[in-house]
Amino acid sequence: MSNGAPQGAGAAGPLAGVLVADFSRVLAGPYATMLLADMGAEVVKVEGPEGDETRTWTPPVREGVSTYYLGVNRGKRSVALDLRDEGDAALAQELARRADVVIENFKPGGLAKFGLDFASVSAANPGVVYASISGFGSGKGAHVPGYDLMVQAISGLMSLTGDPDGPPYRAGISVFDVMAGNHAVIGILAALRHRDATGQGQHVEVNLLSSALTGLVNHSSAFAAGGVVPFRMGNAHPSVFPYEPLPTADDDLIVAAPNDRQFRKLCEVLGIPEVPDDPRFAHNADRTANREELRPILVERLAQRTATEWFDALVAVGVPCGPIQTIDGGFAMAERFGLDPVVQAGEGERAVPTTRHPIRFSATPARYELPPPGLDEHGTQLRAWLSAPHSGPVPTDVAQEDARG
């Protein structure tokens, strides 16, 4: 599969041998390339002389480094190249020529003047999988800046988020950057499969607005298939009840019982086994239509115990529920379930605690050998490798030196 990736110490994973030239920055692209690195790809992060701007997005920090940057850049090597410099541009072009995958999130067409657009790169490297991430596509929306918050507003997500009587709200994370990053990974893997079968590379295009519209799932379908424009309902669900937070003796508890079996189990645990036999609450459509009558019945019973007590009792019988927690509680719950949510990227003093890759592989586990790189940390070795006649991957001893930082 490889066009000659530099092999790191202990290289492994389902994408071992795949070289990724990463010309992206901020979130969507770096998140995608981090996932590829976790799965064994060798990722070379190309940064401008000032570095990825998330290096300066603080607070919070860890030992003076932005935790935002640290969160999406493990597993990579960094080289700083000024694409306006003819020599640096030539090195970038050589990296793209050797790469299996090129990924970028410049303004559409912005890399053409450096000979790094898809047409230029694929002319020298016909098998390349070239992935572009933009805000609004490479057509009529190419001139519009692509920021997640803009897309949350434009797509309609903010109109769906918040109290019905209050203002629209953004999601707590850059949800469409993350979604687009995942879509980019899916597209890259599919294109690599096609390349392996045919020898042909291709251009994979992802844009935040399209990711947003598909990611709005049932709300998108309400409009596209039903002609309905949904609006925010706070924490309520338009089609299911109960499916929202309900108060207990202390904290609110998310209760999700969308099917009849789960609702009957819920009522049994709450000590109201007769409620599912009431025609008003017999089926989901009935419960949704009569939610204002059902809610106080459930709340009265939930008030007798704490959220944690109800959580243990309800999940024991298969009723989905969960206490509303801060992020530390989320990590603690993952620990409780044996998910080991925190891993160390790198070794020794350079190691950085980071969130585990979300996919488990039985034969080719994710790797976390390299911590997020300092700006141009591997520049000397990478420039030497790119300047030399290409006859294979970076020598193992150099790659190991890189891994130690």
Short mmCIF file of C-alpha atoms in Angstrom, two decimals:
data_model
loop_
_atom_site.label_atom_id
_atom_site.label_comp_id
_atom_site.label_asym_id
_atom_site.label_seq_id
_atom_site.Cartn_x
_atom_site.Cartn_y
_atom_site.Cartn_z
CA MET A 1 0.00 0.00 0.00
CA SER A 2 2.83 2.38 0.82
CA ASN A 3 4.61 4.90 -1.37
CA GLY A 4 7.50 4.87 1.12
CA ALA A 5 6.47 6.08 4.54
CA PRO A 6 9.14 6.82 7.12
CA GLN A 7 8.88 3.96 9.58
CA GLY A 8 8.72 4.88 13.28
CA ALA A 9 9.94 2.73 16.13
CA GLY A 10 7.60 -0.21 16.61
CA ALA A 11 5.40 0.84 13.67
CA ALA A 12 2.21 -1.20 13.73
CA GLY A 13 -1.47 -0.91 13.10
CA PRO A 14 -3.83 -1.47 10.18
CA LEU A 15 -2.39 1.58 8.36
CA ALA A 16 1.28 0.75 8.95
CA GLY A 17 3.34 1.89 5.96
CA VAL A 18 0.90 4.60 4.86
CA LEU A 19 2.51 8.04 4.62
CA VAL A 20 0.23 11.02 5.29
CA ALA A 21 1.31 14.53 4.32
CA ASP A 22 -0.73 16.73 6.64
CA PHE A 23 -1.15 20.30 5.41
CA SER A 24 -4.13 20.93 7.72
CA ARG A 25 -4.42 22.97 10.87
CA VAL A 26 -6.76 23.81 13.76
CA LEU A 27 -9.25 20.95 14.30
CA ALA A 28 -11.01 18.98 11.53
CA GLY A 29 -7.87 18.02 9.60
CA PRO A 30 -5.57 17.48 12.59
CA TYR A 31 -8.24 15.37 14.30
CA ALA A 32 -8.49 13.20 11.17
CA THR A 33 -4.73 12.76 10.85
CA MET A 34 -4.38 11.96 14.55
CA LEU A 35 -6.86 9.10 14.11
CA LEU A 36 -4.88 7.89 11.09
CA ALA A 37 -1.65 8.07 13.11
CA ASP A 38 -3.24 6.08 15.93
CA MET A 39 -4.00 3.36 13.38
CA GLY A 40 -0.37 3.15 12.29
CA ALA A 41 -0.02 5.75 9.52
CA GLU A 42 3.13 7.86 9.50
CA VAL A 43 1.93 11.47 9.63
CA VAL A 44 4.16 14.41 8.74
CA LYS A 45 2.58 17.62 9.99
CA VAL A 46 3.61 20.53 7.75
CA GLU A 47 3.34 23.83 9.59
CA GLY A 48 4.07 27.38 8.61
CA PRO A 49 6.90 29.24 10.37
CA GLU A 50 4.46 30.40 13.08
CA GLY A 51 3.01 26.92 13.59
CA ASP A 52 -0.54 25.64 13.87
CA GLU A 53 -2.57 28.46 15.41
CA THR A 54 -4.00 26.16 18.07
CA ARG A 55 -0.55 26.15 19.68
CA THR A 56 -1.51 29.60 20.97
CA TRP A 57 -5.12 28.86 21.91
CA THR A 58 -4.91 29.14 25.68
CA PRO A 59 -5.89 28.58 28.42
CA PRO A 60 -5.74 25.79 29.50
CA VAL A 61 -2.14 24.69 29.13
CA ARG A 62 0.06 21.76 30.11
CA GLU A 63 3.66 22.77 30.78
CA GLY A 64 3.17 25.89 28.71
CA VAL A 65 1.58 24.12 25.71
CA SER A 66 -2.04 24.55 24.66
CA THR A 67 -4.11 21.53 25.64
CA TYR A 68 -6.23 22.24 22.55
CA TYR A 69 -3.19 21.56 20.37
CA LEU A 70 -2.15 18.56 22.46
CA GLY A 71 -5.60 17.01 22.09
CA VAL A 72 -5.45 16.48 18.32
CA ASN A 73 -1.79 16.17 17.35
CA ARG A 74 -0.27 13.06 18.92
CA GLY A 75 1.50 10.56 16.73
CA LYS A 76 2.90 13.08 14.23
CA ARG A 77 6.23 14.55 13.20
CA SER A 78 6.45 18.29 12.61
CA VAL A 79 8.36 20.14 9.93
CA ALA A 80 8.04 23.91 9.48
CA LEU A 81 8.00 24.97 5.83
CA ASP A 82 7.35 28.44 4.44
CA LEU A 83 5.49 27.67 1.24
CA ARG A 84 6.29 31.15 -0.06
CA ASP A 85 9.95 30.11 -0.11
CA GLU A 86 10.87 28.29 -3.30
CA GLY A 87 13.08 25.76 -1.54
CA ASP A 88 10.54 24.96 1.15
CA ALA A 89 7.78 24.69 -1.44
CA ALA A 90 9.91 22.18 -3.35
CA LEU A 91 10.31 20.08 -0.20
CA ALA A 92 6.55 20.21 0.38
CA GLN A 93 5.95 19.10 -3.21
CA GLU A 94 8.38 16.22 -2.75
CA LEU A 95 6.58 15.16 0.42
CA ALA A 96 3.28 15.19 -1.48
CA ARG A 97 4.89 13.18 -4.30
CA ARG A 98 5.95 10.46 -1.87
CA ALA A 99 2.74 10.43 0.17
CA ASP A 100 -0.08 7.92 0.05
CA VAL A 101 -2.42 10.56 1.47
CA VAL A 102 -2.38 14.34 1.32
CA ILE A 103 -4.86 16.19 3.52
CA GLU A 104 -5.43 19.95 3.58
CA ASN A 105 -7.96 22.49 4.78
CA PHE A 106 -6.78 25.64 3.03
CA LYS A 107 -9.32 27.86 1.31
CA PRO A 108 -10.37 25.91 -1.82
CA GLY A 109 -7.76 26.49 -4.50
CA GLY A 110 -5.38 28.11 -2.04
CA LEU A 111 -2.58 25.57 -2.54
CA ALA A 112 -2.52 25.83 -6.34
CA LYS A 113 0.00 28.69 -6.32
CA PHE A 114 2.41 26.44 -4.43
CA GLY A 115 2.00 23.46 -6.78
CA LEU A 116 0.22 21.55 -4.02
CA ASP A 117 -3.34 21.38 -5.36
CA PHE A 118 -4.85 18.05 -6.38
CA ALA A 119 -4.14 18.51 -10.10
CA SER A 120 -0.45 19.26 -9.49
CA VAL A 121 0.09 16.58 -6.86
CA SER A 122 -1.76 13.84 -8.74
CA ALA A 123 0.19 14.60 -11.93
CA ALA A 124 3.38 13.60 -10.11
CA ASN A 125 1.71 11.01 -7.86
CA PRO A 126 -1.22 9.36 -9.68
CA GLY A 127 -2.00 7.04 -6.79
CA VAL A 128 -2.38 9.76 -4.20
CA VAL A 129 -5.50 10.04 -2.09
CA TYR A 130 -5.91 13.80 -1.75
CA ALA A 131 -8.40 14.91 0.90
CA SER A 132 -9.68 18.48 1.14
CA ILE A 133 -11.76 19.84 4.01
CA SER A 134 -13.59 23.13 3.54
CA GLY A 135 -16.46 25.00 5.10
CA PHE A 136 -18.85 25.12 2.18
CA GLY A 137 -17.33 23.14 -0.68
CA SER A 138 -15.17 24.05 -3.66
CA GLY A 139 -17.98 25.47 -5.80
CA LYS A 140 -20.07 28.55 -5.18
CA GLY A 141 -19.31 28.46 -1.45
CA ALA A 142 -15.53 28.35 -1.88
CA HIS A 143 -15.09 32.00 -0.92
CA VAL A 144 -16.89 31.66 2.42
CA PRO A 145 -14.64 31.12 5.47
CA GLY A 146 -15.31 27.77 7.14
CA TYR A 147 -15.58 28.03 10.91
CA ASP A 148 -17.54 25.53 12.98
CA LEU A 149 -19.56 28.17 14.79
CA MET A 150 -20.67 29.63 11.46
CA VAL A 151 -21.81 26.20 10.32
CA GLN A 152 -23.65 25.56 13.58
CA ALA A 153 -25.59 28.75 12.87
CA ILE A 154 -26.11 28.29 9.13
CA SER A 155 -27.00 24.59 9.24
CA GLY A 156 -29.80 25.04 11.75
CA LEU A 157 -28.14 23.27 14.68
CA MET A 158 -28.27 26.37 16.88
CA SER A 159 -31.99 26.72 16.17
CA LEU A 160 -32.38 23.26 17.68
CA THR A 161 -30.22 23.87 20.74
CA GLY A 162 -31.38 25.64 23.89
CA ASP A 163 -34.57 26.38 25.77
CA PRO A 164 -37.66 26.90 23.59
CA ASP A 165 -38.21 30.33 25.11
CA GLY A 166 -34.55 31.33 25.11
CA PRO A 167 -31.92 32.17 22.51
CA PRO A 168 -30.31 29.56 20.25
CA TYR A 169 -27.06 28.08 21.54
CA ARG A 170 -23.94 26.59 20.05
CA ALA A 171 -22.95 23.06 21.00
CA GLY A 172 -20.31 22.78 23.71
CA ILE A 173 -17.70 21.55 21.22
CA SER A 174 -16.92 22.25 17.57
CA VAL A 175 -19.16 19.37 16.68
CA PHE A 176 -19.04 19.74 12.89
CA ASP A 177 -15.25 20.06 12.78
CA VAL A 178 -15.08 16.72 14.57
CA MET A 179 -17.77 15.23 12.35
CA ALA A 180 -16.03 16.44 9.19
CA GLY A 181 -12.74 15.01 10.47
CA ASN A 182 -14.41 11.64 10.91
CA HIS A 183 -15.96 11.88 7.44
CA ALA A 184 -12.52 12.69 6.03
CA VAL A 185 -11.11 9.53 7.63
CA ILE A 186 -13.94 7.45 6.17
CA GLY A 187 -13.37 8.95 2.73
CA ILE A 188 -9.61 8.42 2.90
CA LEU A 189 -9.94 4.78 3.94
CA ALA A 190 -12.47 4.11 1.17
CA ALA A 191 -10.22 5.80 -1.39
CA LEU A 192 -7.20 3.79 -0.21
CA ARG A 193 -9.25 0.63 -0.71
CA HIS A 194 -10.07 1.77 -4.24
CA ARG A 195 -6.41 2.70 -4.85
CA ASP A 196 -5.26 -0.75 -3.73
CA ALA A 197 -7.73 -2.39 -6.12
CA THR A 198 -7.11 -0.17 -9.16
CA GLY A 199 -3.89 1.78 -8.60
CA GLN A 200 -5.84 5.00 -9.01
CA GLY A 201 -5.87 7.83 -6.53
CA GLN A 202 -8.64 10.39 -6.27
CA HIS A 203 -9.76 13.65 -4.71
CA VAL A 204 -11.83 13.25 -1.53
CA GLU A 205 -13.77 16.40 -0.64
CA VAL A 206 -15.47 17.01 2.70
CA ASN A 207 -17.21 20.21 3.76
CA LEU A 208 -18.58 21.19 7.14
CA LEU A 209 -22.04 22.16 5.92
CA SER A 210 -22.64 18.80 4.24
CA SER A 211 -21.32 17.02 7.34
CA ALA A 212 -23.68 19.13 9.40
CA LEU A 213 -26.76 18.41 7.31
CA THR A 214 -26.20 14.66 7.33
CA GLY A 215 -25.31 14.87 11.02
CA LEU A 216 -28.64 16.47 11.88
CA VAL A 217 -30.11 13.05 10.95
CA ASN A 218 -33.76 12.90 12.10
CA HIS A 219 -34.12 16.69 11.94
CA SER A 220 -32.74 16.71 8.39
CA SER A 221 -35.13 13.93 7.47
CA ALA A 222 -38.05 15.82 9.04
CA PHE A 223 -37.41 18.60 6.56
CA ALA A 224 -36.24 16.65 3.50
CA ALA A 225 -38.82 13.87 3.71
CA GLY A 226 -41.61 15.49 5.70
CA GLY A 227 -41.42 19.19 4.90
CA VAL A 228 -41.27 19.97 8.62
CA VAL A 229 -38.93 22.63 10.04
CA PRO A 230 -38.12 21.52 13.61
CA PHE A 231 -37.28 23.95 16.40
CA ARG A 232 -35.59 23.65 19.75
CA MET A 233 -37.36 21.86 22.52
CA GLY A 234 -34.77 22.25 25.26
CA ASN A 235 -33.73 18.75 26.29
CA ALA A 236 -36.91 17.11 25.00
CA HIS A 237 -37.07 14.86 21.95
CA PRO A 238 -39.68 15.63 19.28
CA SER A 239 -40.53 11.98 18.60
CA VAL A 240 -39.81 10.04 21.81
CA PHE A 241 -40.82 10.24 25.48
CA PRO A 242 -39.35 9.77 28.01
CA TYR A 243 -36.06 10.83 26.45
CA GLU A 244 -34.80 13.78 28.51
CA PRO A 245 -33.48 14.76 31.94
CA LEU A 246 -35.88 14.31 34.82
CA PRO A 247 -35.32 15.49 38.41
CA THR A 248 -34.51 13.01 41.20
CA ALA A 249 -33.89 13.51 44.92
CA ASP A 250 -30.65 15.32 44.10
CA ASP A 251 -29.56 15.71 40.48
CA ASP A 252 -31.25 15.40 37.13
CA LEU A 253 -31.14 11.98 35.45
CA ILE A 254 -31.32 11.37 31.73
CA VAL A 255 -34.03 8.76 31.17
CA ALA A 256 -34.35 7.18 27.73
CA ALA A 257 -37.09 4.60 27.34
CA PRO A 258 -38.19 4.88 23.71
CA ASN A 259 -39.73 1.43 23.25
CA ASP A 260 -42.60 -0.23 25.06
CA ARG A 261 -40.49 -2.91 26.73
CA GLN A 262 -38.07 -0.37 28.19
CA PHE A 263 -40.93 1.82 29.37
CA ARG A 264 -42.57 -1.08 31.15
CA LYS A 265 -39.26 -1.94 32.87
CA LEU A 266 -38.89 1.69 33.90
CA CYS A 267 -42.32 1.73 35.47
CA GLU A 268 -41.70 -1.55 37.27
CA VAL A 269 -38.52 -0.21 38.88
CA LEU A 270 -40.29 3.05 39.78
CA GLY A 271 -43.05 1.07 41.47
CA ILE A 272 -45.84 2.09 39.07
CA PRO A 273 -46.32 -1.10 37.00
CA GLU A 274 -49.89 -0.14 36.05
CA VAL A 275 -48.90 2.98 34.06
CA PRO A 276 -47.97 1.18 30.80
CA ASP A 277 -51.50 -0.28 30.69
CA ASP A 278 -53.02 3.20 30.61
CA PRO A 279 -54.10 3.83 26.96
CA ARG A 280 -52.53 7.29 27.16
CA PHE A 281 -49.11 5.73 27.69
CA ALA A 282 -49.34 2.32 26.00
CA HIS A 283 -47.05 3.07 23.05
CA ASN A 284 -44.40 5.62 22.22
CA ALA A 285 -46.70 7.71 20.04
CA ASP A 286 -49.18 7.83 22.94
CA ARG A 287 -46.50 8.77 25.46
CA THR A 288 -45.12 11.47 23.18
CA ALA A 289 -48.58 12.97 22.59
CA ASN A 290 -49.37 12.88 26.33
CA ARG A 291 -45.94 13.74 27.70
CA GLU A 292 -47.24 16.59 29.86
CA GLU A 293 -49.51 14.15 31.69
CA LEU A 294 -46.87 11.42 32.01
CA ARG A 295 -43.94 13.56 33.11
CA PRO A 296 -45.29 14.45 36.61
CA ILE A 297 -46.09 10.79 37.28
CA LEU A 298 -42.48 9.82 36.60
CA VAL A 299 -41.04 12.83 38.46
CA GLU A 300 -43.03 12.02 41.60
CA ARG A 301 -41.47 8.56 41.79
CA LEU A 302 -37.96 9.65 40.80
CA ALA A 303 -37.94 12.16 43.67
CA GLN A 304 -37.69 9.29 46.15
CA ARG A 305 -34.08 8.33 45.36
CA THR A 306 -30.87 9.94 44.11
CA ALA A 307 -29.73 10.00 40.51
CA THR A 308 -26.91 7.54 41.23
CA GLU A 309 -29.26 5.13 42.98
CA TRP A 310 -31.72 5.23 40.11
CA PHE A 311 -28.89 4.80 37.60
CA ASP A 312 -27.74 1.57 39.21
CA ALA A 313 -31.30 0.24 39.57
CA LEU A 314 -32.44 1.11 36.05
CA VAL A 315 -29.40 0.01 34.05
CA ALA A 316 -29.56 -3.31 35.93
CA VAL A 317 -32.83 -4.04 34.09
CA GLY A 318 -31.77 -2.55 30.77
CA VAL A 319 -33.30 0.91 30.95
CA PRO A 320 -30.98 3.52 29.39
CA CYS A 321 -30.27 6.39 31.76
CA GLY A 322 -27.43 8.44 33.12
CA PRO A 323 -26.63 11.23 35.55
CA ILE A 324 -25.68 14.61 34.10
CA GLN A 325 -22.01 15.06 34.99
CA THR A 326 -19.04 17.29 34.27
CA ILE A 327 -16.25 15.88 32.10
CA ASP A 328 -14.32 14.51 35.06
CA GLY A 329 -17.38 12.41 35.86
CA GLY A 330 -17.44 11.14 32.30
CA PHE A 331 -13.85 9.97 32.56
CA ALA A 332 -14.58 8.40 35.94
CA MET A 333 -17.53 6.49 34.47
CA ALA A 334 -15.33 5.24 31.63
CA GLU A 335 -12.81 4.04 34.21
CA ARG A 336 -15.60 2.31 36.13
CA PHE A 337 -16.56 0.41 32.99
CA GLY A 338 -12.97 -0.61 32.25
CA LEU A 339 -12.65 1.53 29.12
CA ASP A 340 -9.26 2.95 30.18
CA PRO A 341 -10.03 6.36 28.65
CA VAL A 342 -6.60 7.95 29.21
CA VAL A 343 -3.40 6.74 27.56
CA GLN A 344 0.12 8.12 27.47
CA ALA A 345 1.36 9.44 24.12
CA GLY A 346 5.13 9.04 24.09
CA GLU A 347 7.37 7.84 26.88
CA GLY A 348 9.29 9.22 29.81
CA GLU A 349 9.34 12.95 30.49
CA ARG A 350 7.86 13.69 27.07
CA ALA A 351 4.74 11.57 27.67
CA VAL A 352 1.42 13.42 27.45
CA PRO A 353 -1.85 12.03 28.87
CA THR A 354 -4.41 11.88 26.08
CA THR A 355 -7.78 10.36 25.26
CA ARG A 356 -7.72 6.80 23.96
CA HIS A 357 -8.46 6.15 20.29
CA PRO A 358 -12.20 5.34 20.06
CA ILE A 359 -11.83 2.10 18.06
CA ARG A 360 -10.53 -1.17 19.51
CA PHE A 361 -8.74 -3.58 17.18
CA SER A 362 -8.24 -7.17 18.28
CA ALA A 363 -5.19 -7.76 16.06
CA THR A 364 -3.75 -4.32 15.28
CA PRO A 365 -4.22 -2.05 18.30
CA ALA A 366 -3.84 1.70 18.15
CA ARG A 367 -0.39 3.07 18.93
CA TYR A 368 0.61 6.14 20.90
CA GLU A 369 4.37 6.25 20.39
CA LEU A 370 4.84 9.92 19.61
CA PRO A 371 3.69 12.82 21.78
CA PRO A 372 2.32 15.92 20.04
CA PRO A 373 5.40 17.41 18.36
CA GLY A 374 7.01 20.73 19.04
CA LEU A 375 7.08 23.12 16.10
CA ASP A 376 9.63 21.81 13.56
CA GLU A 377 10.75 19.19 16.08
CA HIS A 378 11.64 16.73 13.32
CA GLY A 379 12.49 19.32 10.69
CA THR A 380 16.19 18.51 10.36
CA GLN A 381 15.62 14.80 9.75
CA LEU A 382 12.64 15.32 7.46
CA ARG A 383 14.37 17.95 5.32
CA ALA A 384 17.36 15.63 4.91
CA TRP A 385 15.08 12.75 3.95
CA LEU A 386 13.13 14.87 1.45
CA SER A 387 16.29 16.34 -0.05
CA ALA A 388 17.94 12.95 -0.64
CA PRO A 389 17.18 10.75 -3.64
CA HIS A 390 14.22 8.68 -2.58
CA SER A 391 15.16 5.04 -2.22
CA GLY A 392 13.02 3.98 0.70
CA PRO A 393 11.79 5.03 4.10
CA VAL A 394 13.74 7.04 6.63
CA PRO A 395 16.45 4.82 8.16
CA THR A 396 15.22 3.09 11.29
CA ASP A 397 17.79 4.71 13.60
CA VAL A 398 16.71 8.19 12.51
CA ALA A 399 13.05 7.32 12.97
CA GLN A 400 13.81 6.04 16.46
CA GLU A 401 15.63 9.25 17.29
CA ASP A 402 12.53 11.11 16.17
CA ALA A 403 10.37 8.98 18.40
CA ARG A 404 12.48 9.96 21.41
CA GLY A 405 12.15 13.63 20.48
#
